[in-house]
XYZ file of C-alpha atoms in Angstrom:
572
model
C -51.311 3.711 19.705
C -52.985 5.454 22.620
C -52.644 8.807 20.867
C -54.382 7.404 17.759
C -57.224 5.995 19.881
C -57.615 9.381 21.555
C -57.949 11.132 18.189
C -60.429 8.578 16.948
C -62.505 8.925 20.107
C -62.500 12.707 19.807
C -63.707 12.436 16.253
C -66.496 10.109 17.378
C -67.570 12.563 20.078
C -67.634 15.438 17.578
C -69.652 13.294 15.192
C -72.133 12.452 17.950
C -72.482 16.109 18.965
C -73.114 17.181 15.350
C -75.658 14.389 14.904
C -77.507 15.365 18.075
C -77.642 19.008 17.004
C -78.938 18.048 13.567
C -81.512 15.677 15.046
C -82.814 18.311 17.471
C -83.260 20.767 14.583
C -85.043 18.143 12.501
C -87.376 17.219 15.361
C -88.790 20.762 15.477
C -90.245 20.282 11.988
C -92.168 17.141 13.006
C -95.910 17.795 13.293
C -96.969 14.469 14.814
C -96.236 12.743 18.124
C -95.377 16.148 19.721
C -95.188 14.878 23.301
C -92.958 11.948 22.339
C -90.542 14.144 20.411
C -90.466 16.754 23.170
C -89.332 14.010 25.568
C -86.705 12.819 23.093
C -85.429 16.383 22.593
C -85.028 16.771 26.353
C -82.997 13.533 26.499
C -80.904 14.644 23.525
C -80.154 18.034 25.129
C -78.964 16.333 28.323
C -76.787 13.959 26.330
C -75.452 16.837 24.208
C -74.310 18.701 27.350
C -72.623 15.615 28.709
C -70.716 14.995 25.474
C -69.831 18.667 25.007
C -68.000 18.495 28.326
C -65.607 15.945 26.791
C -64.480 17.941 23.758
C -61.431 19.415 25.480
C -60.268 16.144 26.972
C -56.674 15.568 25.821
C -55.816 12.428 27.755
C -56.355 8.805 26.827
C -59.905 7.482 26.760
C -61.284 4.595 28.731
C -62.672 1.732 26.626
C -66.040 2.056 28.350
C -66.338 5.601 27.015
C -65.463 4.546 23.479
C -68.046 1.776 23.686
C -70.664 4.239 24.934
C -69.974 6.705 22.092
C -70.397 3.916 19.555
C -73.738 2.926 21.097
C -74.872 6.573 21.064
C -74.035 6.930 17.372
C -76.107 3.830 16.554
C -79.060 5.175 18.560
C -78.765 8.535 16.821
C -78.839 6.890 13.376
C -81.951 4.878 14.315
C -83.661 7.991 15.695
C -82.780 10.045 12.596
C -84.501 7.402 10.487
C -87.609 7.599 12.705
C -87.584 11.408 12.487
C -87.376 11.328 8.671
C -90.326 8.923 8.521
C -92.341 11.172 10.858
C -91.586 14.241 8.736
C -92.598 12.421 5.544
C -95.504 10.649 7.309
C -94.199 7.394 5.867
C -94.646 5.118 8.877
C -96.860 2.022 8.741
C -98.858 2.638 11.902
C -99.182 5.119 14.760
C -98.992 2.554 17.555
C -95.834 1.007 16.133
C -94.202 4.441 15.708
C -95.147 5.413 19.273
C -93.547 2.203 20.517
C -90.376 2.860 18.492
C -90.151 6.408 19.861
C -90.516 5.130 23.438
C -87.673 2.715 22.810
C -85.230 5.381 21.551
C -86.181 7.735 24.418
C -85.288 4.934 26.811
C -81.986 4.349 25.010
C -80.945 7.993 25.325
C -81.915 7.967 28.979
C -79.638 4.921 29.529
C -76.818 6.565 27.571
C -77.014 9.647 29.822
C -76.980 7.488 32.966
C -74.007 5.500 31.682
C -72.124 8.697 30.918
C -72.910 9.907 34.435
C -71.473 6.694 35.891
C -68.274 7.205 33.908
C -67.960 10.725 35.308
C -68.715 9.547 38.837
C -66.069 6.820 38.597
C -63.466 9.525 38.023
C -62.370 8.077 34.689
C -62.751 11.526 33.108
C -61.042 14.548 34.594
C -63.291 17.543 35.226
C -60.337 19.817 34.624
C -60.700 19.341 30.862
C -64.437 19.913 30.717
C -65.586 22.882 28.671
C -68.391 24.987 30.094
C -70.740 26.199 27.380
C -70.510 29.987 27.069
C -73.391 31.929 28.564
C -75.492 33.656 25.879
C -75.196 37.436 25.633
C -77.786 39.800 27.050
C -79.792 39.898 23.802
C -80.057 36.133 23.506
C -83.398 34.496 22.785
C -85.135 32.335 25.353
C -84.222 29.105 23.519
C -80.502 29.885 23.763
C -80.835 30.751 27.441
C -82.814 27.595 28.055
C -80.195 25.481 26.307
C -77.487 27.029 28.493
C -79.409 26.196 31.669
C -80.093 22.663 30.440
C -76.381 22.257 29.819
C -75.677 23.284 33.412
C -78.387 20.909 34.627
C -76.754 18.009 32.778
C -73.429 18.784 34.417
C -75.165 18.793 37.793
C -76.594 15.368 37.017
C -73.618 13.568 35.485
C -70.582 15.503 36.688
C -68.293 14.765 39.593
C -68.371 17.017 42.665
C -66.186 19.706 41.150
C -68.172 19.814 37.909
C -71.418 20.027 39.871
C -70.065 22.919 41.892
C -68.783 24.674 38.768
C -72.225 24.349 37.156
C -73.905 25.766 40.274
C -71.513 28.729 40.338
C -72.319 29.486 36.683
C -76.027 29.120 37.402
C -75.880 31.619 40.256
C -73.905 34.047 38.120
C -76.545 33.815 35.396
C -79.494 34.298 37.768
C -77.713 37.183 39.453
C -77.164 38.964 36.145
C -80.519 38.332 34.457
C -83.858 37.588 36.140
C -85.041 35.679 33.079
C -82.778 32.796 34.031
C -84.666 32.414 37.309
C -87.892 31.894 35.406
C -86.245 29.340 33.103
C -84.856 27.418 36.091
C -88.329 27.080 37.590
C -89.772 25.933 34.261
C -87.289 23.135 33.561
C -88.459 19.818 34.944
C -86.507 18.483 37.934
C -84.125 21.444 38.131
C -85.508 22.904 41.361
C -85.769 19.398 42.800
C -82.070 18.846 42.098
C -81.131 22.172 43.702
C -83.117 21.221 46.797
C -81.500 17.776 46.887
C -78.057 19.414 46.728
C -78.775 21.163 50.056
C -77.914 17.827 51.674
C -74.547 17.482 49.966
C -70.858 18.301 50.205
C -70.198 21.767 51.688
C -69.196 23.513 48.464
C -72.214 22.199 46.571
C -74.502 22.860 49.534
C -73.311 26.468 49.704
C -73.924 27.161 46.015
C -77.285 25.390 45.954
C -78.401 27.417 49.002
C -77.497 30.577 47.087
C -79.464 29.347 44.069
C -82.548 28.572 46.139
C -82.287 32.029 47.715
C -82.204 33.641 44.263
C -85.442 31.860 43.388
C -87.101 32.762 46.704
C -86.579 36.428 45.893
C -89.463 36.191 43.419
C -92.844 35.770 45.057
C -94.363 34.045 42.027
C -91.753 31.244 42.162
C -91.820 30.507 45.883
C -94.593 27.981 45.395
C -92.237 25.928 43.193
C -89.750 25.763 46.068
C -92.424 24.799 48.579
C -93.738 22.032 46.317
C -90.175 20.736 45.998
C -90.026 20.288 49.774
C -87.381 22.946 50.340
C -88.159 23.885 53.947
C -86.878 20.711 55.613
C -83.504 20.820 53.828
C -83.172 24.554 54.553
C -83.655 23.897 58.271
C -81.073 21.110 58.038
C -78.598 23.575 56.499
C -79.328 26.012 59.342
C -78.258 23.349 61.782
C -75.347 21.766 59.903
C -74.136 24.024 57.104
C -71.156 26.367 56.974
C -71.520 30.108 57.567
C -72.330 31.115 53.974
C -74.815 28.271 53.474
C -76.554 29.050 56.764
C -76.910 32.721 55.856
C -78.376 31.884 52.441
C -80.724 29.371 54.074
C -81.899 31.904 56.664
C -82.468 34.573 54.009
C -84.462 32.089 51.944
C -86.595 31.097 54.948
C -87.204 34.760 55.680
C -88.644 35.173 52.177
C -90.713 31.989 52.349
C -92.178 32.743 55.784
C -93.583 36.046 54.574
C -96.469 33.709 53.797
C -97.715 32.610 57.226
C -98.902 29.293 55.742
C -95.260 28.205 55.552
C -94.602 28.993 59.221
C -96.022 25.693 60.418
C -93.773 23.751 58.061
C -90.697 25.527 59.469
C -91.848 24.725 62.991
C -92.623 21.093 62.110
C -89.050 20.592 60.835
C -87.529 21.968 64.040
C -86.819 25.383 62.558
C -87.871 27.403 65.614
C -85.389 25.648 67.877
C -82.630 25.941 65.274
C -83.244 29.676 64.861
C -83.371 30.282 68.617
C -80.077 28.438 69.015
C -78.436 30.667 66.406
C -79.746 33.829 68.096
C -78.380 32.738 71.465
C -74.914 31.827 70.187
C -72.384 34.647 69.922
C -70.116 32.530 67.705
C -72.306 33.191 64.673
C -71.945 36.305 62.533
C -74.263 39.271 62.726
C -75.771 38.664 59.290
C -76.898 35.149 60.262
C -78.200 36.201 63.677
C -80.015 39.219 62.283
C -81.634 37.235 59.479
C -82.641 34.496 61.932
C -84.389 37.160 64.008
C -86.159 38.207 60.827
C -87.411 34.662 60.230
C -88.632 34.404 63.825
C -90.357 37.768 63.374
C -92.398 36.187 60.587
C -93.071 33.043 62.616
C -94.486 34.824 65.689
C -97.398 35.882 63.515
C -98.713 32.404 64.359
C -100.028 32.631 67.909
C -99.049 29.087 68.902
C -95.455 29.584 67.765
C -95.255 32.908 69.597
C -96.542 31.263 72.772
C -93.954 28.484 72.470
C -91.143 31.013 72.041
C -92.307 33.111 74.988
C -92.468 30.070 77.242
C -88.915 29.032 76.400
C -86.457 30.016 79.135
C -84.561 33.262 78.528
C -85.940 33.751 75.002
C -87.035 37.346 75.609
C -83.796 38.060 77.490
C -81.802 36.737 74.507
C -83.459 39.156 72.116
C -83.075 42.047 74.569
C -79.349 41.336 74.688
C -79.208 41.480 70.885
C -80.492 45.075 70.922
C -77.025 46.064 72.123
C -75.350 44.513 69.083
C -72.866 46.521 67.028
C -74.536 45.465 63.752
C -77.582 47.214 62.329
C -79.330 44.100 61.008
C -79.198 42.494 64.460
C -80.432 45.617 66.241
C -83.259 46.313 63.811
C -84.536 42.752 63.489
C -84.282 41.929 67.208
C -86.244 45.076 68.085
C -88.838 44.273 65.427
C -89.112 40.715 66.766
C -89.605 41.881 70.351
C -92.190 44.381 69.199
C -94.138 41.598 67.480
C -93.865 39.315 70.506
C -95.091 41.991 72.918
C -97.960 43.313 70.826
C -101.254 42.475 72.560
C -99.370 40.355 75.096
C -99.125 41.905 78.561
C -97.194 38.951 79.975
C -94.386 39.271 77.417
C -94.398 43.035 77.857
C -93.924 42.581 81.593
C -90.952 40.290 80.894
C -89.534 42.955 78.601
C -89.701 45.553 81.384
C -88.362 43.169 84.025
C -85.402 42.089 81.881
C -84.358 45.676 81.117
C -85.719 45.826 77.583
C -86.890 49.446 77.832
C -83.444 50.568 79.006
C -81.868 48.754 76.032
C -84.219 50.499 73.631
C -83.349 53.880 75.137
C -79.630 53.035 74.939
C -80.001 52.790 71.154
C -81.032 56.455 71.193
C -78.233 57.602 73.488
C -75.831 60.253 72.303
C -73.073 59.838 71.486
C -73.894 56.346 70.212
C -72.031 55.708 66.997
C -72.930 52.014 67.198
C -76.578 52.703 66.383
C -77.561 53.656 62.844
C -80.456 55.914 61.911
C -82.478 52.836 60.975
C -81.836 51.325 64.420
C -82.903 54.547 66.119
C -86.073 54.702 64.030
C -86.909 51.102 64.957
C -86.254 51.763 68.658
C -88.537 54.823 68.557
C -91.196 52.801 66.777
C -91.017 50.112 69.458
C -91.256 52.704 72.226
C -94.220 54.326 70.489
C -96.050 50.993 70.208
C -95.144 49.467 73.567
C -94.775 52.129 76.188
C -97.928 54.224 76.038
C -100.396 51.456 76.729
C -98.666 50.168 79.849
C -97.969 52.033 83.072
C -95.016 49.763 83.797
C -93.427 50.437 80.404
C -94.018 54.175 80.698
C -92.508 54.347 84.174
C -89.462 52.374 82.998
C -89.160 54.725 80.036
C -89.288 57.919 82.080
C -86.835 56.583 84.656
C -83.931 56.211 82.216
C -83.567 59.802 80.958
C -85.581 59.093 77.847
C -86.730 62.721 77.489
C -83.119 63.925 77.326
C -82.326 61.540 74.481
C -85.584 62.310 72.689
C -84.945 66.053 72.827
C -81.440 65.534 71.476
C -82.826 63.579 68.502
C -85.288 66.388 67.770
C -82.401 68.839 67.741
C -79.636 66.881 66.054
C -81.026 63.718 64.487
C -81.213 62.981 60.782
C -84.501 63.943 59.137
C -86.016 60.444 59.277
C -85.012 60.080 62.935
C -86.372 63.542 63.753
C -89.748 62.591 62.293
C -89.853 59.389 64.358
C -88.827 61.339 67.455
C -91.521 63.929 66.730
C -94.159 61.211 66.553
C -93.171 59.894 69.972
C -93.040 63.464 71.310
C -96.586 63.996 70.090
C -97.695 60.858 71.942
C -96.007 62.039 75.144
C -97.738 65.404 74.880
C -101.107 63.668 75.077
C -100.330 62.218 78.514
C -101.078 63.647 81.952
C -100.269 67.241 82.868
C -97.206 66.314 84.940
C -95.493 64.863 81.863
C -96.339 67.973 79.846
C -94.931 70.203 82.563
C -91.668 68.232 82.646
C -91.421 68.461 78.853
C -92.013 72.207 79.000
C -89.208 72.620 81.539
C -86.913 70.369 79.487
C -87.060 72.634 76.434
C -89.347 70.796 74.001
C -91.456 73.834 73.034
C -88.756 75.798 71.142
C -87.857 72.638 69.200
C -91.486 72.067 68.241
C -91.743 75.649 66.985
C -88.926 74.900 64.513
C -91.014 72.142 62.935
C -94.030 74.366 62.309
C -92.779 75.380 58.863
C -91.386 71.983 57.846
C -91.940 70.842 54.259
C -93.979 67.818 55.302
C -97.611 68.497 56.173
C -97.643 65.521 58.552
C -94.623 66.920 60.406
C -96.212 70.379 60.677
C -99.436 68.916 62.021
C -97.683 66.684 64.564
C -95.611 69.627 65.791
C -98.675 71.889 66.000
C -100.748 69.361 67.926
C -97.875 68.578 70.306
C -97.236 72.267 70.928
C -100.935 72.935 71.510
C -100.994 70.157 74.128
C -97.934 71.528 75.914
C -99.186 75.120 76.144
C -102.448 73.868 77.586
C -100.457 73.821 80.853
C -100.465 77.388 82.337
C -96.823 77.225 83.393
C -95.789 76.214 79.887
C -97.853 79.012 78.330
C -96.099 81.576 80.425
C -92.695 80.102 79.602
C -93.548 80.005 75.906
C -94.598 83.673 75.880
C -91.317 84.777 77.439
C -89.476 84.059 74.179
C -90.587 86.677 71.644
C -89.471 84.473 68.743
C -92.064 81.785 69.529
C -95.131 84.008 69.085
C -93.560 86.052 66.305
C -92.762 82.922 64.282
C -96.318 81.581 64.530
C -97.737 84.957 63.477
C -95.398 85.067 60.490
C -96.581 81.640 59.394
C -100.165 82.879 59.521
C -99.439 85.993 57.514
C -100.805 85.144 54.079
C -99.250 88.271 52.607
C -95.693 87.213 53.516
C -94.193 85.817 50.302
C -91.625 83.807 52.237
C -94.309 81.847 54.010
C -94.183 78.269 52.803
C -97.039 77.118 55.011
C -99.744 79.665 54.227
C -101.742 77.262 52.069
C -100.722 74.065 53.830
C -103.967 73.322 55.656
C -102.067 73.736 58.906
C -103.566 77.154 59.627
C -106.277 75.862 61.945
C -103.683 74.278 64.247
C -101.703 77.518 64.456
C -104.865 79.470 65.246
C -105.659 76.969 68.026
C -102.195 77.569 69.506
C -102.716 81.350 69.465
C -106.183 80.944 70.940
C -104.694 78.958 73.799
C -101.958 81.573 74.294
C -104.514 84.348 74.726
C -105.279 82.838 78.134
C -101.899 84.240 79.170
C -101.986 88.040 79.595
C -98.424 88.650 78.408
C -98.908 86.436 75.337
C -102.209 88.089 74.493
C -100.645 91.559 74.645
C -97.754 90.463 72.403
C -100.160 89.092 69.822
C -102.389 92.158 69.910
C -99.479 94.594 69.519
C -97.470 92.532 67.037
C -98.687 94.245 63.889
C -100.204 91.029 62.551
C -103.722 91.736 63.786
C -104.966 92.729 60.327
C -103.675 89.444 58.931
C -105.557 87.545 61.621
C -108.704 89.535 60.875
C -108.328 88.658 57.220
C -108.010 84.989 58.156
C -111.230 85.238 60.133
C -113.045 85.937 56.888
C -111.984 82.601 55.377
C -110.864 80.225 58.144
C -114.070 79.875 60.117
C -115.128 80.190 63.752
C -111.767 79.600 65.472
C -110.156 82.552 63.725
C -113.208 84.708 64.493
C -113.021 83.788 68.175
C -109.343 84.714 68.195
C -110.078 88.112 66.625
C -112.863 88.721 69.110
C -110.661 87.907 72.071
C -107.841 90.112 70.817
C -110.269 92.954 70.065
C -111.598 92.805 73.592
C -108.060 93.093 74.879
C -107.428 96.111 72.641
C -110.702 97.701 73.827
C -109.644 97.242 77.433
C -106.296 98.835 76.670
C -108.050 101.883 75.180
C -110.314 102.201 78.218
C -107.350 101.806 80.522
C -105.561 104.610 78.706
C -108.599 106.910 78.975
C -109.050 106.140 82.651
C -105.405 106.897 83.472
C -105.591 110.234 81.615
């Protein structure tokens, strides 16, 4: 008897599903009462998804379900009659038809709620629920939209496991095709439901946090999240969620706080304290800590929030400690955060120096230091470049921890991107007082700078030329530079426009090289090497096209040659 009832109920469900599908198709041909029928279609799609989940159920059916299916079939018959009358325009009056349509929309809404209650009561086992197949990559928008609506219905009426399953499928769809993200934001209530799920059972919370993060990755959809009140729940997940949910929440907040207008909302919901707590707790993973630093980096763009963070005990010291992390995301984001906190803030910069922040930055550059990636080294060099040259205290701390040794090593052995960052800092150092230049000359910076003079990048060539010009402005450095025949010979080769191997002849860098040679002529030994090098005709040719600096160089070298001739005559 039970088996017969089960078969009869299955047949009723199939009949209801077919009727809904037919009614939806018919409704698209109706030209009147568009808004009413759009609402009815939405209700029918939700009900369709709920019933489709029952098709694979092979156990006995509860009487309440059978009763509900019967009521649905009656409502569908009544609605089909209304649809036929609307198509044929055979109704007696518009107001009466509008009232009838409102009534059936309300019925379908009640049917969906009743079905949800049956699911929630556990009468139906989620294990038998069929998930509608995701459309293929060439599917039209309507098919994709139907699939997402089906998942939404399962989120509304399913038990916890069905809700989670629907969220997993949703995340898979959004991860594979960006068009699903747009559809999610367009369907009424869907984002609101995802946000509401952030305050739910751990598995559902985790998947909903991932879904919200997917959406936040698109700048044009972030406003939908904000209007749905997502920031408060995200902060709650930061404080109470599991590891995966917290990471997704932090990544989402990092995206949302790229707009400084959202920073105050994060602060108002206690987000600053929650983020600081994460950064100060070693129990959390590097991904969560690093992303939390990234969120705080966005928040300190608001002066009041930055002031609050600075005034908190040990905040700066916490971030300094994170510089020594083994994970790149923590190193990079903590350095970037400190850089933002110290910019235009002498008090915070003083704390940085006092707490050993400069030493930590230099330690990132140390060799060997396999713990620090190229990106970490670049960020450390950027921080040093921005922080240390406008403060005597920072500069003194920098020079006292063997920074020049590490910088020179990066120029010699670093990856290309790191070398360029190191060269930029070197150029800044070369603009400082003469004592610093003298130390750099003794340390061996000049030969390394010469190697960059024929680099492919124009910016690199110019930085190297300017830095070298500054260094040889010191008499002791000029003399040291001239002692290595390769240094002068290499510069002269770069200036030789007739040398086919010269990659820099038309680079616009010529004027810097001429300035270096002009400075070298103040050194007798260097001047003689230039004058007797065999490149004098090339320099004279340059003087015809390169302007006054080249002409001055030719004049100075010619005077030297004239003196040499006179000296030879005198001695004979």
